[in-house]
Amino acid sequence: MIPALMPTYNRADLPFERGDGAWLWTADGRRFLDFGAGIATSSLGHGHPHLVKAIAEQAARVMHVSNLYRVPQAERLAARLAETSFADSVFFCNSGAEANEGMVKAVRKYHAENGRPERFRMVCFEGAFHGRTLAMLAATGNAKYLAGFGPPVEGFDHVPFGNMNAVRNAIGPHTAGVMVEPVQGEGGVRPASLDFLRDLRRCCDEFGLLLALDEVQTGMGRSGKLWAYEWAGIEPDVISSAKGIGGGFPLGAVLAKEKVAEHLKPGTHGTTFGGNPLACAAGNAVLDVVLAPGFLDGVDRVARHLWRGMLRLADRHPDVVEGVQGAGLLVGLKLRPEVSNTDMQAAAVAEGLLTVAAGMNVLRLAPPLIITEAEADEALRLLDRACLRAKPGGEKEAAQ
Ligand SMILES: *Cc1c(COP(=O)(O)O)cnc(C)c1O
């Protein structure tokens, strides 16, 4: 019989009961170091006192009022996000896919209201992941995810990631913009080169297109800067955010330049829950921590420490690890074809370490941004043991 909880995921048999910082415990007392962070989402780890307090206090005062009224928490969060980024204006929603939908609608409306309604297509990339709504399935373009859901939504053209000639060739009279992840997360923790992002900016300027970045996974400090685009020294026209922005509370956002945002007038776009007092109290609490002096420098420092260790790990286990890729605290261990990322993930669980699989046989580490160097060292020690367990002819096969 089908489980009452719809079986859309292959779930590990690990019902966690409580968490503290980068650690999680099951009810039967097993402890795990959480380097998955709910897929790059629990940015402040578990039970962060400032976030817990903000949510509890706001929940007791007023949780939800709808967007028919002013929401001071949302106004404050939007102002802070605008002040610390390229953006002039922010739309709040509830998830990454919803943020991307809003972003693509904003891009299309911009052209429609500038007298170019024929410009509605986005250039997207092979290996992308933009979410599971019907339009974002089409933007993702993965045949496996699209299968069985009818004709894909029109308007998304895919080219190889990092290939500027292919981008230029894909641009036509119907092109509205380019949509790209600064680091492809689900697709395999593949970073775009900073030069590629700069070339995309120049190319969009040349053709009058909008540059739309999906920072759902890379944003809110994960790369070691507040937004990953900052590393390239460019300004996008619009970005989407979600995952870490609410520290585990569901919150998404579209951040846009005025020239884009001004086209989303009353009646053009909306959401019932988006930006409610509770969600924005969580968002403000996360920002309090991430914007505190020295916090992002600390993320950058611990990330570099983790990277050095990961490179040593790759050297020690050439029979398991092919390379290390990603940015900041979004790190991918590219595994050799003989070792599957799901086996490696299970080996890590057996050692007490939580990670997330990604495409192209990559094991993804996306720990909370609050990890210490000692916790990074502990994760490396556990990964070292997991490599011994997972390697061809290792403990896993010996046990069979
Ligand atoms: C997770 C993710 C999404 C989808 O976010 P949901 O909250 O699951 O809808 C979109 N884009 C990127 C880059 C992501 O990592």
Tab-separated table of C-alpha atoms and ligand atoms in Angstrom:
chain	number	residue	atom	x	y	z
A	1	MET	CA	0.000	0.000	0.000
A	2	ILE	CA	1.170	3.515	-0.737
A	3	PRO	CA	2.553	5.422	2.242
A	4	ALA	CA	0.264	8.186	3.464
A	5	LEU	CA	3.209	10.563	2.876
A	6	MET	CA	3.437	10.621	-0.902
A	7	PRO	CA	6.603	8.768	-1.937
A	8	THR	CA	8.174	11.540	-4.076
A	9	TYR	CA	11.528	11.079	-2.317
A	10	ASN	CA	13.794	8.143	-1.503
A	11	ARG	CA	14.174	8.978	2.157
A	12	ALA	CA	16.944	7.740	4.422
A	13	ASP	CA	15.599	6.044	7.541
A	14	LEU	CA	16.822	8.854	9.801
A	15	PRO	CA	14.061	10.620	11.721
A	16	PHE	CA	15.882	13.482	13.419
A	17	GLU	CA	14.553	14.647	16.722
A	18	ARG	CA	16.663	17.671	17.493
A	19	GLY	CA	19.570	19.726	16.309
A	20	ASP	CA	22.155	22.093	17.694
A	21	GLY	CA	24.469	24.080	15.453
A	22	ALA	CA	25.912	21.765	12.804
A	23	TRP	CA	24.748	18.614	14.641
A	24	LEU	CA	21.578	16.503	14.465
A	25	TRP	CA	20.375	13.698	16.757
A	26	THR	CA	17.930	10.885	16.092
A	27	ALA	CA	15.445	9.870	18.776
A	28	ASP	CA	17.577	6.788	19.557
A	29	GLY	CA	20.557	9.016	20.310
A	30	ARG	CA	22.676	8.727	17.151
A	31	ARG	CA	24.573	11.932	16.375
A	32	PHE	CA	25.349	13.262	12.875
A	33	LEU	CA	27.445	16.143	11.595
A	34	ASP	CA	25.126	17.927	9.170
A	35	PHE	CA	27.067	18.962	6.062
A	36	GLY	CA	23.922	18.935	3.951
A	37	ALA	CA	22.037	21.562	5.948
A	38	GLY	CA	18.677	20.527	4.499
A	39	ILE	CA	20.117	21.069	1.011
A	40	ALA	CA	22.019	24.304	1.644
A	41	THR	CA	19.084	25.742	3.566
A	42	SER	CA	19.751	25.643	7.332
A	43	SER	CA	22.264	28.452	6.865
A	44	LEU	CA	22.590	29.211	10.584
A	45	GLY	CA	22.559	25.548	11.557
A	46	HIS	CA	19.980	24.117	13.957
A	47	GLY	CA	18.463	25.895	16.932
A	48	HIS	CA	20.285	29.187	16.359
A	49	PRO	CA	19.113	31.229	19.376
A	50	HIS	CA	18.686	34.513	17.490
A	51	LEU	CA	16.610	32.902	14.723
A	52	VAL	CA	14.561	30.797	17.161
A	53	LYS	CA	13.760	33.833	19.281
A	54	ALA	CA	12.786	35.988	16.283
A	55	ILE	CA	10.413	33.305	14.975
A	56	ALA	CA	8.879	32.540	18.385
A	57	GLU	CA	8.298	36.204	19.207
A	58	GLN	CA	6.833	37.024	15.803
A	59	ALA	CA	4.621	33.915	15.864
A	60	ALA	CA	3.170	35.019	19.192
A	61	ARG	CA	2.561	38.588	17.976
A	62	VAL	CA	1.158	38.100	14.455
A	63	MET	CA	2.011	35.393	11.947
A	64	HIS	CA	0.144	36.282	8.820
A	65	VAL	CA	-1.956	39.186	7.558
A	66	SER	CA	-1.797	38.805	3.703
A	67	ASN	CA	-0.315	41.254	1.259
A	68	LEU	CA	-3.479	43.369	1.378
A	69	TYR	CA	-1.830	45.278	4.228
A	70	ARG	CA	1.549	46.808	4.905
A	71	VAL	CA	4.001	44.323	6.399
A	72	PRO	CA	6.747	46.244	8.234
A	73	GLN	CA	8.935	43.128	8.585
A	74	ALA	CA	8.862	42.682	4.797
A	75	GLU	CA	9.529	46.380	4.152
A	76	ARG	CA	12.546	46.223	6.453
A	77	LEU	CA	13.907	43.001	4.957
A	78	ALA	CA	13.461	44.320	1.398
A	79	ALA	CA	15.207	47.588	2.263
A	80	ARG	CA	18.151	45.729	3.809
A	81	LEU	CA	18.469	43.346	0.846
A	82	ALA	CA	18.353	46.279	-1.569
A	83	GLU	CA	20.882	48.269	0.428
A	84	THR	CA	23.397	45.413	0.457
A	85	SER	CA	23.018	44.311	-3.190
A	86	PHE	CA	22.642	45.524	-6.794
A	87	ALA	CA	18.837	45.516	-6.358
A	88	ASP	CA	16.397	48.391	-5.927
A	89	SER	CA	13.298	46.367	-5.078
A	90	VAL	CA	12.394	42.915	-3.743
A	91	PHE	CA	9.424	40.545	-4.125
A	92	PHE	CA	8.970	37.845	-1.480
A	93	CYS	CA	7.579	34.363	-2.048
A	94	ASN	CA	7.947	30.903	-0.524
A	95	SER	CA	10.387	28.767	-2.486
A	96	GLY	CA	13.117	28.673	-5.089
A	97	ALA	CA	10.880	27.564	-7.917
A	98	GLU	CA	8.398	30.319	-7.095
A	99	ALA	CA	11.195	32.902	-7.016
A	100	ASN	CA	12.378	31.730	-10.433
A	101	GLU	CA	8.842	31.914	-11.825
A	102	GLY	CA	8.626	35.501	-10.583
A	103	MET	CA	12.030	36.278	-12.062
A	104	VAL	CA	11.127	34.960	-15.516
A	105	LYS	CA	7.744	36.732	-15.425
A	106	ALA	CA	9.543	39.990	-14.559
A	107	VAL	CA	11.946	39.538	-17.482
A	108	ARG	CA	9.097	38.859	-19.911
A	109	LYS	CA	7.015	41.813	-18.645
A	110	TYR	CA	9.998	44.156	-18.959
A	111	HIS	CA	10.260	43.479	-22.677
A	112	ALA	CA	6.493	43.420	-23.233
A	113	GLU	CA	6.121	46.865	-21.676
A	114	ASN	CA	9.135	48.176	-23.585
A	115	GLY	CA	7.387	47.411	-26.875
A	116	ARG	CA	9.085	44.050	-27.507
A	117	PRO	CA	6.414	41.492	-26.518
A	118	GLU	CA	8.027	38.966	-28.902
A	119	ARG	CA	11.006	38.741	-26.551
A	120	PHE	CA	10.005	36.045	-24.096
A	121	ARG	CA	12.632	33.303	-24.447
A	122	MET	CA	15.389	32.636	-21.912
A	123	VAL	CA	18.764	31.169	-22.768
A	124	CYS	CA	19.392	28.472	-20.128
A	125	PHE	CA	22.148	25.921	-19.588
A	126	GLU	CA	22.614	22.187	-19.772
A	127	GLY	CA	22.933	20.796	-16.254
A	128	ALA	CA	20.804	23.578	-14.771
A	129	PHE	CA	18.274	23.142	-11.996
A	130	HIS	CA	15.603	25.794	-11.479
A	131	GLY	CA	12.807	23.933	-9.682
A	132	ARG	CA	9.817	21.655	-10.195
A	133	THR	CA	6.939	23.869	-11.314
A	134	LEU	CA	5.850	23.379	-14.918
A	135	ALA	CA	7.751	26.397	-16.236
A	136	MET	CA	10.844	25.698	-14.143
A	137	LEU	CA	10.899	22.094	-15.367
A	138	ALA	CA	11.188	23.563	-18.857
A	139	ALA	CA	13.905	25.986	-17.666
A	140	THR	CA	15.733	23.058	-16.082
A	141	GLY	CA	15.381	21.106	-19.308
A	142	ASN	CA	16.249	17.718	-17.808
A	143	ALA	CA	14.400	15.119	-19.898
A	144	LYS	CA	14.056	12.804	-16.890
A	145	TYR	CA	12.191	15.457	-14.863
A	146	LEU	CA	10.024	16.529	-17.818
A	147	ALA	CA	8.865	13.040	-18.780
A	148	GLY	CA	5.152	12.395	-18.422
A	149	PHE	CA	4.127	15.961	-17.658
A	150	GLY	CA	2.917	16.982	-21.101
A	151	PRO	CA	4.430	19.529	-23.480
A	152	PRO	CA	7.163	21.607	-21.792
A	153	VAL	CA	6.332	25.274	-21.235
A	154	GLU	CA	7.594	27.285	-24.215
A	155	GLY	CA	10.457	29.721	-24.052
A	156	PHE	CA	13.600	28.051	-22.712
A	157	ASP	CA	16.601	27.333	-24.932
A	158	HIS	CA	19.498	25.252	-23.599
A	159	VAL	CA	23.161	25.541	-24.472
A	160	PRO	CA	26.304	23.993	-22.944
A	161	PHE	CA	27.307	25.591	-19.636
A	162	GLY	CA	30.258	27.922	-20.067
A	163	ASN	CA	30.117	28.108	-23.863
A	164	MET	CA	29.845	31.749	-25.008
A	165	ASN	CA	29.686	30.873	-28.725
A	166	ALA	CA	26.688	28.654	-28.032
A	167	VAL	CA	25.046	31.471	-26.060
A	168	ARG	CA	25.533	33.916	-28.922
A	169	ASN	CA	24.212	31.390	-31.433
A	170	ALA	CA	21.098	30.788	-29.342
A	171	ILE	CA	20.184	34.481	-29.195
A	172	GLY	CA	17.460	35.464	-31.637
A	173	PRO	CA	14.659	38.017	-32.048
A	174	HIS	CA	12.612	36.242	-29.363
A	175	THR	CA	15.335	36.158	-26.708
A	176	ALA	CA	14.527	38.096	-23.535
A	177	GLY	CA	17.389	37.165	-21.258
A	178	VAL	CA	19.906	34.684	-19.943
A	179	MET	CA	19.184	32.603	-16.841
A	180	VAL	CA	22.123	31.005	-15.060
A	181	GLU	CA	23.268	29.639	-11.708
A	182	PRO	CA	26.668	31.091	-10.670
A	183	VAL	CA	27.413	27.570	-9.447
A	184	GLN	CA	25.192	24.781	-10.785
A	185	GLY	CA	24.095	23.094	-7.562
A	186	GLU	CA	21.899	20.059	-8.244
A	187	GLY	CA	23.617	19.635	-11.622
A	188	GLY	CA	26.933	18.747	-9.981
A	189	VAL	CA	28.308	21.739	-8.029
A	190	ARG	CA	29.779	23.117	-11.263
A	191	PRO	CA	30.957	26.717	-10.990
A	192	ALA	CA	30.618	29.133	-13.890
A	193	SER	CA	33.982	30.794	-14.450
A	194	LEU	CA	34.007	34.426	-13.391
A	195	ASP	CA	34.989	35.327	-16.970
A	196	PHE	CA	31.926	33.468	-18.257
A	197	LEU	CA	29.667	35.516	-15.954
A	198	ARG	CA	31.389	38.728	-17.118
A	199	ASP	CA	31.005	37.685	-20.771
A	200	LEU	CA	27.301	36.969	-20.176
A	201	ARG	CA	26.900	40.466	-18.717
A	202	ARG	CA	28.598	42.030	-21.745
A	203	CYS	CA	26.577	39.890	-24.148
A	204	CYS	CA	23.270	40.816	-22.484
A	205	ASP	CA	24.207	44.499	-22.705
A	206	GLU	CA	25.114	44.118	-26.371
A	207	PHE	CA	21.770	42.519	-27.314
A	208	GLY	CA	19.507	44.425	-24.891
A	209	LEU	CA	18.819	41.285	-22.843
A	210	LEU	CA	18.391	40.898	-19.093
A	211	LEU	CA	20.846	38.883	-17.024
A	212	ALA	CA	18.873	36.764	-14.538
A	213	LEU	CA	20.849	34.802	-11.942
A	214	ASP	CA	19.420	31.881	-10.010
A	215	GLU	CA	21.103	32.387	-6.632
A	216	VAL	CA	18.674	30.092	-4.812
A	217	GLN	CA	21.544	27.866	-3.694
A	218	THR	CA	24.578	30.180	-4.008
A	219	GLY	CA	23.129	33.248	-2.283
A	220	MET	CA	22.902	34.512	1.291
A	221	GLY	CA	26.562	34.018	2.087
A	222	ARG	CA	27.148	30.484	0.875
A	223	SER	CA	29.923	31.490	-1.532
A	224	GLY	CA	31.689	33.582	1.105
A	225	LYS	CA	30.123	36.777	-0.218
A	226	LEU	CA	26.480	37.724	0.313
A	227	TRP	CA	25.725	36.927	-3.367
A	228	ALA	CA	27.921	34.812	-5.610
A	229	TYR	CA	27.774	37.342	-8.503
A	230	GLU	CA	29.930	39.671	-6.393
A	231	TRP	CA	32.977	37.463	-7.081
A	232	ALA	CA	32.696	38.357	-10.782
A	233	GLY	CA	32.437	42.098	-10.111
A	234	ILE	CA	29.277	42.345	-12.227
A	235	GLU	CA	25.726	43.472	-11.554
A	236	PRO	CA	22.841	41.283	-12.737
A	237	ASP	CA	19.442	42.786	-13.613
A	238	VAL	CA	17.477	40.362	-11.464
A	239	ILE	CA	18.220	37.397	-9.189
A	240	SER	CA	16.214	34.768	-7.366
A	241	SER	CA	16.901	33.640	-3.815
A	242	ALA	CA	15.463	31.037	-1.427
A	243	LYS	CA	17.031	28.087	0.459
A	244	GLY	CA	19.343	29.745	3.027
A	245	ILE	CA	17.569	33.111	3.080
A	246	GLY	CA	15.125	32.001	5.798
A	247	GLY	CA	17.564	29.751	7.671
A	248	GLY	CA	15.133	26.826	7.313
A	249	PHE	CA	11.926	28.825	7.346
A	250	PRO	CA	10.346	28.750	3.844
A	251	LEU	CA	11.147	32.068	2.168
A	252	GLY	CA	12.010	33.042	-1.387
A	253	ALA	CA	12.761	36.377	-3.021
A	254	VAL	CA	13.192	38.100	-6.359
A	255	LEU	CA	15.693	40.963	-6.189
A	256	ALA	CA	15.569	43.349	-9.152
A	257	LYS	CA	16.821	46.580	-10.583
A	258	GLU	CA	14.156	49.295	-10.751
A	259	LYS	CA	13.917	49.066	-14.555
A	260	VAL	CA	12.743	45.444	-14.140
A	261	ALA	CA	10.793	45.705	-10.878
A	262	GLU	CA	8.720	48.691	-12.050
A	263	HIS	CA	6.828	46.412	-14.436
A	264	LEU	CA	5.434	44.187	-11.668
A	265	LYS	CA	2.640	46.557	-10.716
A	266	PRO	CA	-0.441	45.723	-8.619
A	267	GLY	CA	-2.313	42.872	-10.227
A	268	THR	CA	0.614	41.547	-12.296
A	269	HIS	CA	2.011	39.025	-9.809
A	270	GLY	CA	1.224	37.796	-6.328
A	271	THR	CA	1.269	35.189	-3.592
A	272	THR	CA	-0.808	34.679	-0.460
A	273	PHE	CA	1.900	33.582	1.969
A	274	GLY	CA	4.866	35.390	0.413
A	275	GLY	CA	6.625	37.858	2.679
A	276	ASN	CA	4.340	37.402	5.660
A	277	PRO	CA	5.428	38.744	9.073
A	278	LEU	CA	6.679	35.373	10.311
A	279	ALA	CA	8.741	34.533	7.222
A	280	CYS	CA	10.244	38.009	7.118
A	281	ALA	CA	11.056	37.930	10.835
A	282	ALA	CA	13.071	34.796	10.029
A	283	GLY	CA	14.680	36.499	7.027
A	284	ASN	CA	15.630	39.540	9.087
A	285	ALA	CA	17.119	37.349	11.821
A	286	VAL	CA	19.246	35.472	9.268
A	287	LEU	CA	20.412	38.790	7.813
A	288	ASP	CA	21.278	40.096	11.291
A	289	VAL	CA	23.757	37.230	11.612
A	290	VAL	CA	25.075	37.160	8.055
A	291	LEU	CA	25.603	40.939	7.886
A	292	ALA	CA	27.257	41.164	11.317
A	293	PRO	CA	30.807	42.509	10.947
A	294	GLY	CA	33.241	39.707	10.170
A	295	PHE	CA	30.663	36.961	9.587
A	296	LEU	CA	31.167	36.605	5.818
A	297	ASP	CA	34.954	36.871	6.256
A	298	GLY	CA	34.582	33.960	8.682
A	299	VAL	CA	32.594	31.958	6.101
A	300	ASP	CA	35.319	32.626	3.547
A	301	ARG	CA	38.015	31.591	6.019
A	302	VAL	CA	36.384	28.332	7.104
A	303	ALA	CA	35.540	27.566	3.461
A	304	ARG	CA	39.197	27.953	2.445
A	305	HIS	CA	40.181	25.719	5.356
A	306	LEU	CA	37.658	23.086	4.235
A	307	TRP	CA	38.874	23.345	0.616
A	308	ARG	CA	42.508	22.767	1.613
A	309	GLY	CA	41.397	19.652	3.481
A	310	MET	CA	39.251	18.472	0.582
A	311	LEU	CA	42.188	18.809	-1.814
A	312	ARG	CA	44.335	16.744	0.597
A	313	LEU	CA	41.530	14.178	0.793
A	314	ALA	CA	41.421	14.004	-3.017
A	315	ASP	CA	45.204	13.433	-3.049
A	316	ARG	CA	44.939	10.688	-0.434
A	317	HIS	CA	42.138	8.860	-2.245
A	318	PRO	CA	42.782	9.085	-5.996
A	319	ASP	CA	40.911	5.788	-6.379
A	320	VAL	CA	37.728	7.427	-5.055
A	321	VAL	CA	37.944	11.180	-5.719
A	322	GLU	CA	38.531	12.733	-9.118
A	323	GLY	CA	38.462	16.373	-8.046
A	324	VAL	CA	37.021	19.127	-5.892
A	325	GLN	CA	34.764	21.832	-7.342
A	326	GLY	CA	32.335	24.535	-6.260
A	327	ALA	CA	32.638	27.810	-4.368
A	328	GLY	CA	32.821	28.755	-0.722
A	329	LEU	CA	30.769	26.413	1.443
A	330	LEU	CA	29.215	24.728	-1.585
A	331	VAL	CA	31.771	22.029	-2.276
A	332	GLY	CA	31.497	19.110	-4.675
A	333	LEU	CA	33.601	15.964	-4.496
A	334	LYS	CA	33.633	14.638	-8.030
A	335	LEU	CA	33.912	10.877	-7.641
A	336	ARG	CA	35.517	8.355	-9.945
A	337	PRO	CA	33.029	6.426	-12.097
A	338	GLU	CA	33.687	3.219	-10.076
A	339	VAL	CA	32.332	4.865	-6.909
A	340	SER	CA	28.735	6.098	-7.030
A	341	ASN	CA	27.846	9.248	-5.128
A	342	THR	CA	24.894	7.501	-3.481
A	343	ASP	CA	27.176	4.714	-2.167
A	344	MET	CA	29.606	7.366	-0.951
A	345	GLN	CA	26.746	9.268	0.687
A	346	ALA	CA	25.663	6.080	2.482
A	347	ALA	CA	29.281	5.451	3.544
A	348	ALA	CA	29.396	8.985	4.998
A	349	VAL	CA	26.134	8.371	6.883
A	350	ALA	CA	27.654	5.181	8.312
A	351	GLU	CA	30.492	7.365	9.636
A	352	GLY	CA	28.077	9.968	11.043
A	353	LEU	CA	28.268	12.616	8.319
A	354	LEU	CA	25.323	13.961	6.303
A	355	THR	CA	25.957	15.114	2.735
A	356	VAL	CA	23.818	15.513	-0.403
A	357	ALA	CA	24.278	13.813	-3.753
A	358	ALA	CA	24.379	16.021	-6.850
A	359	GLY	CA	24.417	15.346	-10.598
A	360	MET	CA	27.429	14.009	-12.517
A	361	ASN	CA	28.372	11.650	-9.686
A	362	VAL	CA	29.249	14.451	-7.296
A	363	LEU	CA	28.955	14.333	-3.510
A	364	ARG	CA	27.891	17.759	-2.286
A	365	LEU	CA	28.859	19.423	0.974
A	366	ALA	CA	26.783	22.458	1.931
A	367	PRO	CA	27.278	22.843	5.682
A	368	PRO	CA	25.680	25.551	7.796
A	369	LEU	CA	27.571	28.842	7.430
A	370	ILE	CA	28.296	28.813	11.170
A	371	ILE	CA	30.646	25.793	11.155
A	372	THR	CA	33.998	26.069	12.906
A	373	GLU	CA	37.355	24.915	11.527
A	374	ALA	CA	37.222	22.073	14.067
A	375	GLU	CA	33.884	20.931	12.600
A	376	ALA	CA	35.341	21.149	9.084
A	377	ASP	CA	38.252	18.969	10.303
A	378	GLU	CA	35.800	16.488	11.821
A	379	ALA	CA	33.878	16.301	8.529
A	380	LEU	CA	37.166	15.678	6.696
A	381	ARG	CA	38.072	12.897	9.134
A	382	LEU	CA	34.674	11.252	8.613
A	383	LEU	CA	34.947	11.660	4.831
A	384	ASP	CA	38.396	10.074	4.922
A	385	ARG	CA	36.891	7.013	6.611
A	386	ALA	CA	33.942	7.062	4.203
A	387	CYS	CA	36.403	6.980	1.275
A	388	LEU	CA	38.039	3.843	2.709
A	389	ARG	CA	34.586	2.308	3.112
A	390	ALA	CA	33.334	3.227	-0.370
A	391	LYS	CA	36.458	2.621	-2.457
A	392	PRO	CA	36.616	-0.271	-4.916
A	393	GLY	CA	37.645	-3.327	-2.907
A	394	GLY	CA	37.018	-1.400	0.320
A	395	GLU	CA	35.031	-2.371	3.390
A	396	LYS	CA	31.746	-2.179	1.543
A	397	GLU	CA	32.745	-4.927	-0.886
A	398	ALA	CA	34.652	-6.862	1.763
A	399	ALA	CA	31.406	-7.030	3.744
A	400	GLN	CA	29.424	-8.471	0.832
B	1	LIG	C1	16.753	24.184	-4.898
B	1	LIG	C2	16.860	25.055	-6.093
B	1	LIG	C3	15.728	25.540	-6.761
B	1	LIG	C4	14.328	25.133	-6.357
B	1	LIG	O1	14.017	25.578	-5.084
B	1	LIG	P1	12.693	25.007	-4.341
B	1	LIG	O2	12.643	25.784	-3.076
B	1	LIG	O3	12.892	23.551	-4.170
B	1	LIG	O4	11.554	25.298	-5.238
B	1	LIG	C5	15.912	26.393	-7.818
B	1	LIG	N1	17.133	26.759	-8.223
B	1	LIG	C6	18.255	26.320	-7.618
B	1	LIG	C7	19.575	26.789	-8.094
B	1	LIG	C8	18.150	25.444	-6.540
B	1	LIG	O5	19.257	24.988	-5.955
